[in-house]
Amino acid sequence: QDYCGEFGAAIWRLPLEGSSAAVMDDGRNGGEQVEKVCSLDGRCEGDPQIPGSPVPGLGSQMWSVIWAPEDDSRIVTLVDNHLYLWDIEAAGKSAKVVGEVTVEGRGSVSLGCGRWYPHQLGSQVAATHGSCVRAWDLRSMKSSWSVEGAHVQLVRDLDFNPNMQYYMATCGDDCKTKFWDIRNTQQPMKELSDHSHWVWSVRYNASYDQLVLTCSSDQRVILSNLPSIASQPFGTMVDQEESSKEEKEK
C-alpha cells in the first residue's frame, strides 16, 4: 500500500481569551475552533482574489517556521534547501515572499532547524545544514557567517544566548552539545558529552543564561549549569541585593 503526505505551513487565529466556549452535544464544554487565515504558499484563505506569491516546491518538506521575535510581520520558513522570508499583512490575512535564499551543496542536504538571531534588531537567521550551521543577513539575503563541521554528524538543533551577543549552542548526532562564539568558529568555547545518544534539542534559560537544557534519545533531559560562559552567574543579582540591604542596615 502506498502512503503519501502533504507538507505546508499556515497562520492560524486562536480564540480570544475569555471568549465563550462552545457546548458539545454531551454537555461538556469544548473550546472554540482555531481559524486558518493564511497559508504560507501565497494563497489567502480569507480572500482568494489576493494573488500572493506562490512558493515553488512547497509540496516538499517544510522543516521550520520561525516568527521574528520583535516583529510580527515577518516569518521565515525553511523548505528543503530554501529559506523564504515572508511579509505578513497586519491582519494576518495574506502573506508574500519578499526574500529567498537557496543553499547549494553536495547531494540533497536540506536545511533543518532554524533560529532567529535575537540581537542586532533581528537582522539574521541561522539554520542547521547537515553537519554545519549557516546564517544569513535578511537585509541583503546574503551569507553572514557559518560554522563548518560544527558536529561530526548531523546537527539537530541550535539556540542563541538571549543575553550575550555572538554566543550560540548546538547539539547533534555525535551525542555532544557545543557552545560557540560566532566571531571565531574554529573551535567551540565549551563542549559537553553528557548524553549517550543523539541530542535532539538545546535551549538556554530565557532569564539565566548559565542554565542550559538538553534532551536526547537516551531518554534523558539534562539541565547544565555553565557559569563560565554566561553573562552573569545565577544568584549574582540576589547577592548584590542582600549586600545592599546589609549596608543600609549598618
CSV table of C-alpha atoms in Angstrom, one decimal:
chain,number,residue,atom,x,y,z
A,1,GLN,CA,0.0,0.0,0.0
A,2,ASP,CA,1.3,3.4,-0.9
A,3,TYR,CA,1.2,6.3,1.5
A,4,CYS,CA,1.5,10.0,0.8
A,5,GLY,CA,1.7,13.1,2.9
A,6,GLU,CA,1.0,16.8,2.5
A,7,PHE,CA,3.5,19.3,3.7
A,8,GLY,CA,3.0,23.0,4.3
A,9,ALA,CA,2.6,25.8,6.8
A,10,ALA,CA,-0.2,28.3,7.7
A,11,ILE,CA,-1.1,31.1,10.1
A,12,TRP,CA,-4.0,30.3,12.5
A,13,ARG,CA,-6.1,32.6,14.6
A,14,LEU,CA,-6.6,31.4,18.2
A,15,PRO,CA,-9.8,32.2,20.1
A,16,LEU,CA,-9.6,35.3,22.2
A,17,GLU,CA,-9.1,34.9,26.0
A,18,GLY,CA,-12.3,34.9,27.9
A,19,SER,CA,-14.5,34.2,24.9
A,20,SER,CA,-17.5,31.9,25.4
A,21,ALA,CA,-16.8,28.3,24.9
A,22,ALA,CA,-18.9,26.1,22.7
A,23,VAL,CA,-21.0,23.4,24.4
A,24,MET,CA,-20.7,19.9,23.0
A,25,ASP,CA,-23.7,17.6,22.5
A,26,ASP,CA,-22.8,15.6,25.6
A,27,GLY,CA,-22.8,18.6,27.8
A,28,ARG,CA,-19.1,19.1,28.0
A,29,ASN,CA,-17.6,22.5,27.4
A,30,GLY,CA,-15.5,22.5,24.2
A,31,GLY,CA,-13.0,25.2,23.2
A,32,GLU,CA,-13.6,27.3,20.2
A,33,GLN,CA,-12.1,26.2,17.0
A,34,VAL,CA,-8.9,27.8,15.7
A,35,GLU,CA,-9.3,29.6,12.4
A,36,LYS,CA,-6.9,29.1,9.4
A,37,VAL,CA,-6.4,32.6,8.0
A,38,CYS,CA,-3.5,32.3,5.6
A,39,SER,CA,-1.4,29.6,4.0
A,40,LEU,CA,2.3,30.2,3.6
A,41,ASP,CA,2.3,29.4,0.0
A,42,GLY,CA,0.9,32.7,-1.3
A,43,ARG,CA,-2.8,31.7,-1.2
A,44,CYS,CA,-5.1,33.7,1.1
A,45,GLU,CA,-7.8,31.7,2.8
A,46,GLY,CA,-10.0,34.8,3.5
A,47,ASP,CA,-9.8,36.4,0.1
A,48,PRO,CA,-9.0,34.1,-2.9
A,49,GLN,CA,-8.7,37.3,-5.1
A,50,ILE,CA,-5.4,38.2,-3.4
A,51,PRO,CA,-2.8,36.5,-5.7
A,52,GLY,CA,0.1,36.4,-3.2
A,53,SER,CA,3.4,34.9,-4.2
A,54,PRO,CA,3.3,31.1,-4.7
A,55,VAL,CA,6.4,29.3,-3.5
A,56,PRO,CA,7.8,26.6,-5.8
A,57,GLY,CA,8.4,23.3,-4.1
A,58,LEU,CA,6.1,23.7,-1.1
A,59,GLY,CA,5.0,20.2,-1.7
A,60,SER,CA,8.4,19.3,-0.4
A,61,GLN,CA,9.3,19.0,3.3
A,62,MET,CA,8.7,22.1,5.4
A,63,TRP,CA,11.3,21.8,8.2
A,64,SER,CA,10.8,25.0,10.2
A,65,VAL,CA,8.6,28.1,10.6
A,66,ILE,CA,10.2,31.0,12.6
A,67,TRP,CA,8.4,34.1,13.6
A,68,ALA,CA,10.5,37.2,14.2
A,69,PRO,CA,11.0,37.8,17.9
A,70,GLU,CA,10.2,41.6,17.8
A,71,ASP,CA,8.3,42.0,14.6
A,72,ASP,CA,5.1,40.0,14.0
A,73,SER,CA,5.0,41.0,10.3
A,74,ARG,CA,8.0,38.8,9.4
A,75,ILE,CA,8.2,35.0,9.2
A,76,VAL,CA,11.0,32.7,7.9
A,77,THR,CA,10.3,29.2,6.5
A,78,LEU,CA,12.8,26.5,5.7
A,79,VAL,CA,11.7,24.3,2.8
A,80,ASP,CA,14.3,21.6,1.7
A,81,ASN,CA,17.4,23.7,0.8
A,82,HIS,CA,15.4,27.0,0.5
A,83,LEU,CA,14.9,29.8,3.0
A,84,TYR,CA,11.9,32.1,2.4
A,85,LEU,CA,11.3,35.5,4.1
A,86,TRP,CA,7.6,36.4,4.3
A,87,ASP,CA,5.9,39.7,4.8
A,88,ILE,CA,2.6,39.3,6.7
A,89,GLU,CA,-0.2,41.7,6.3
A,90,ALA,CA,-1.2,43.4,9.6
A,91,ALA,CA,-4.4,41.4,9.9
A,92,GLY,CA,-2.6,38.2,9.0
A,93,LYS,CA,-4.9,37.6,6.0
A,94,SER,CA,-2.2,37.5,3.4
A,95,ALA,CA,1.5,36.7,3.1
A,96,LYS,CA,4.0,37.2,0.3
A,97,VAL,CA,7.6,36.2,-0.2
A,98,VAL,CA,10.0,39.1,-0.1
A,99,GLY,CA,13.3,37.3,0.1
A,100,GLU,CA,14.7,33.9,-0.8
A,101,VAL,CA,18.0,32.0,-0.3
A,102,THR,CA,18.9,28.7,-2.0
A,103,VAL,CA,21.7,26.7,-0.3
A,104,GLU,CA,23.8,24.8,-2.7
A,105,GLY,CA,25.6,21.7,-1.5
A,106,ARG,CA,26.5,18.1,-2.2
A,107,GLY,CA,23.7,15.7,-2.5
A,108,SER,CA,20.3,16.7,-1.2
A,109,VAL,CA,21.1,18.1,2.2
A,110,SER,CA,18.1,20.1,3.5
A,111,LEU,CA,18.0,22.9,5.9
A,112,GLY,CA,16.8,21.7,9.3
A,113,CYS,CA,16.1,23.6,12.5
A,114,GLY,CA,16.2,27.4,12.3
A,115,ARG,CA,16.5,30.2,14.9
A,116,TRP,CA,16.1,33.9,14.6
A,117,TYR,CA,19.1,35.8,16.0
A,118,PRO,CA,17.7,37.8,18.9
A,119,HIS,CA,20.3,40.6,18.7
A,120,GLN,CA,21.2,43.3,16.2
A,121,LEU,CA,17.5,44.2,15.6
A,122,GLY,CA,16.7,40.6,14.4
A,123,SER,CA,18.5,41.1,11.1
A,124,GLN,CA,19.9,37.5,10.9
A,125,VAL,CA,18.5,33.9,10.8
A,126,ALA,CA,20.6,30.8,11.3
A,127,ALA,CA,19.8,27.2,10.3
A,128,THR,CA,21.3,23.8,10.6
A,129,HIS,CA,22.6,22.3,7.3
A,130,GLY,CA,23.9,18.8,7.6
A,131,SER,CA,26.9,18.9,10.0
A,132,CYS,CA,27.1,22.7,9.6
A,133,VAL,CA,25.3,25.8,10.8
A,134,ARG,CA,24.7,28.7,8.4
A,135,ALA,CA,23.4,32.2,8.9
A,136,TRP,CA,22.1,34.9,6.6
A,137,ASP,CA,21.6,38.7,6.8
A,138,LEU,CA,17.9,39.2,5.9
A,139,ARG,CA,18.6,42.8,4.8
A,140,SER,CA,20.7,41.6,1.9
A,141,MET,CA,19.7,37.9,1.8
A,142,LYS,CA,23.4,37.0,1.8
A,143,SER,CA,25.5,34.7,4.0
A,144,SER,CA,26.8,36.4,7.1
A,145,TRP,CA,28.7,33.6,8.9
A,146,SER,CA,28.9,29.8,9.1
A,147,VAL,CA,30.2,27.1,11.4
A,148,GLU,CA,31.6,24.4,9.1
A,149,GLY,CA,31.7,20.9,10.6
A,150,ALA,CA,30.1,22.1,13.8
A,151,HIS,CA,29.5,18.4,14.6
A,152,VAL,CA,30.9,15.2,13.3
A,153,GLN,CA,27.4,14.0,12.3
A,154,LEU,CA,24.1,15.8,11.8
A,155,VAL,CA,23.4,19.0,13.7
A,156,ARG,CA,19.9,18.6,15.3
A,157,ASP,CA,19.3,21.9,16.9
A,158,LEU,CA,20.7,25.3,17.8
A,159,ASP,CA,19.9,28.2,20.2
A,160,PHE,CA,21.2,31.7,20.8
A,161,ASN,CA,22.2,33.1,24.2
A,162,PRO,CA,19.4,35.6,24.9
A,163,ASN,CA,21.7,37.9,27.0
A,164,MET,CA,25.0,37.8,25.2
A,165,GLN,CA,25.6,38.6,21.5
A,166,TYR,CA,27.6,36.1,19.4
A,167,TYR,CA,27.1,33.1,21.7
A,168,MET,CA,25.3,30.1,20.3
A,169,ALA,CA,24.7,26.5,21.4
A,170,THR,CA,24.4,23.5,19.1
A,171,CYS,CA,23.7,19.8,19.5
A,172,GLY,CA,23.8,16.7,17.2
A,173,ASP,CA,24.0,13.1,16.4
A,174,ASP,CA,27.5,12.8,17.8
A,175,CYS,CA,26.0,12.9,21.3
A,176,LYS,CA,27.6,16.3,22.0
A,177,THR,CA,26.4,19.8,22.9
A,178,LYS,CA,28.8,22.6,21.9
A,179,PHE,CA,28.9,26.3,22.6
A,180,TRP,CA,30.3,28.8,20.1
A,181,ASP,CA,31.4,32.4,19.7
A,182,ILE,CA,30.2,33.0,16.1
A,183,ARG,CA,33.0,35.6,15.6
A,184,ASN,CA,35.6,32.8,15.9
A,185,THR,CA,34.2,29.4,14.9
A,186,GLN,CA,37.5,27.4,14.5
A,187,GLN,CA,36.7,25.6,17.7
A,188,PRO,CA,33.9,25.7,20.3
A,189,MET,CA,34.2,27.6,23.6
A,190,LYS,CA,32.9,24.6,25.5
A,191,GLU,CA,31.8,21.0,24.7
A,192,LEU,CA,29.5,18.7,26.7
A,193,SER,CA,29.4,14.9,26.3
A,194,ASP,CA,26.7,14.1,28.9
A,195,HIS,CA,24.4,12.2,26.6
A,196,SER,CA,24.9,8.6,25.3
A,197,HIS,CA,22.8,9.0,22.1
A,198,TRP,CA,21.6,11.7,19.7
A,199,VAL,CA,21.0,15.1,21.3
A,200,TRP,CA,17.8,16.4,19.7
A,201,SER,CA,17.3,19.8,21.4
A,202,VAL,CA,19.2,22.5,23.3
A,203,ARG,CA,17.7,25.6,25.0
A,204,TYR,CA,19.1,28.5,27.0
A,205,ASN,CA,17.0,29.6,30.0
A,206,ALA,CA,15.4,32.9,29.0
A,207,SER,CA,16.4,34.7,32.2
A,208,TYR,CA,19.5,32.9,33.5
A,209,ASP,CA,21.7,32.1,30.5
A,210,GLN,CA,24.1,29.9,32.5
A,211,LEU,CA,21.3,27.3,32.7
A,212,VAL,CA,21.0,25.2,29.5
A,213,LEU,CA,18.6,22.3,28.9
A,214,THR,CA,19.3,19.4,26.5
A,215,CYS,CA,17.2,16.3,25.6
A,216,SER,CA,18.3,13.2,23.9
A,217,SER,CA,17.0,9.9,22.6
A,218,ASP,CA,19.0,8.3,25.5
A,219,GLN,CA,15.7,9.1,27.4
A,220,ARG,CA,17.3,11.8,29.5
A,221,VAL,CA,16.7,15.5,29.9
A,222,ILE,CA,19.7,17.3,31.4
A,223,LEU,CA,19.9,20.8,33.0
A,224,SER,CA,23.5,22.1,32.9
A,225,ASN,CA,24.9,24.9,35.0
A,226,LEU,CA,27.6,26.8,32.9
A,227,PRO,CA,28.6,30.0,34.7
A,228,SER,CA,31.9,30.2,32.7
A,229,ILE,CA,30.1,31.1,29.5
A,230,ALA,CA,27.2,33.1,31.0
A,231,SER,CA,26.6,36.8,31.0
A,232,GLN,CA,26.1,36.9,34.8
A,233,PRO,CA,26.2,33.8,37.1
A,234,PHE,CA,22.9,32.8,38.6
A,235,GLY,CA,22.5,34.3,42.1
A,236,THR,CA,24.7,37.3,41.5
A,237,MET,CA,21.8,39.7,41.5
A,238,VAL,CA,20.4,38.2,44.7
A,239,ASP,CA,23.9,38.5,46.3
A,240,GLN,CA,24.1,42.2,45.3
A,241,GLU,CA,20.6,42.9,46.7
A,242,GLU,CA,21.4,41.3,50.0
A,243,SER,CA,24.7,43.2,50.2
A,244,SER,CA,22.9,46.5,49.6
A,245,LYS,CA,20.3,45.7,52.4
A,246,GLU,CA,23.2,44.9,54.8
A,247,GLU,CA,24.9,48.2,54.0
A,248,LYS,CA,21.7,50.2,54.6
A,249,GLU,CA,21.1,48.4,57.9
A,250,LYS,CA,24.6,49.4,59.0
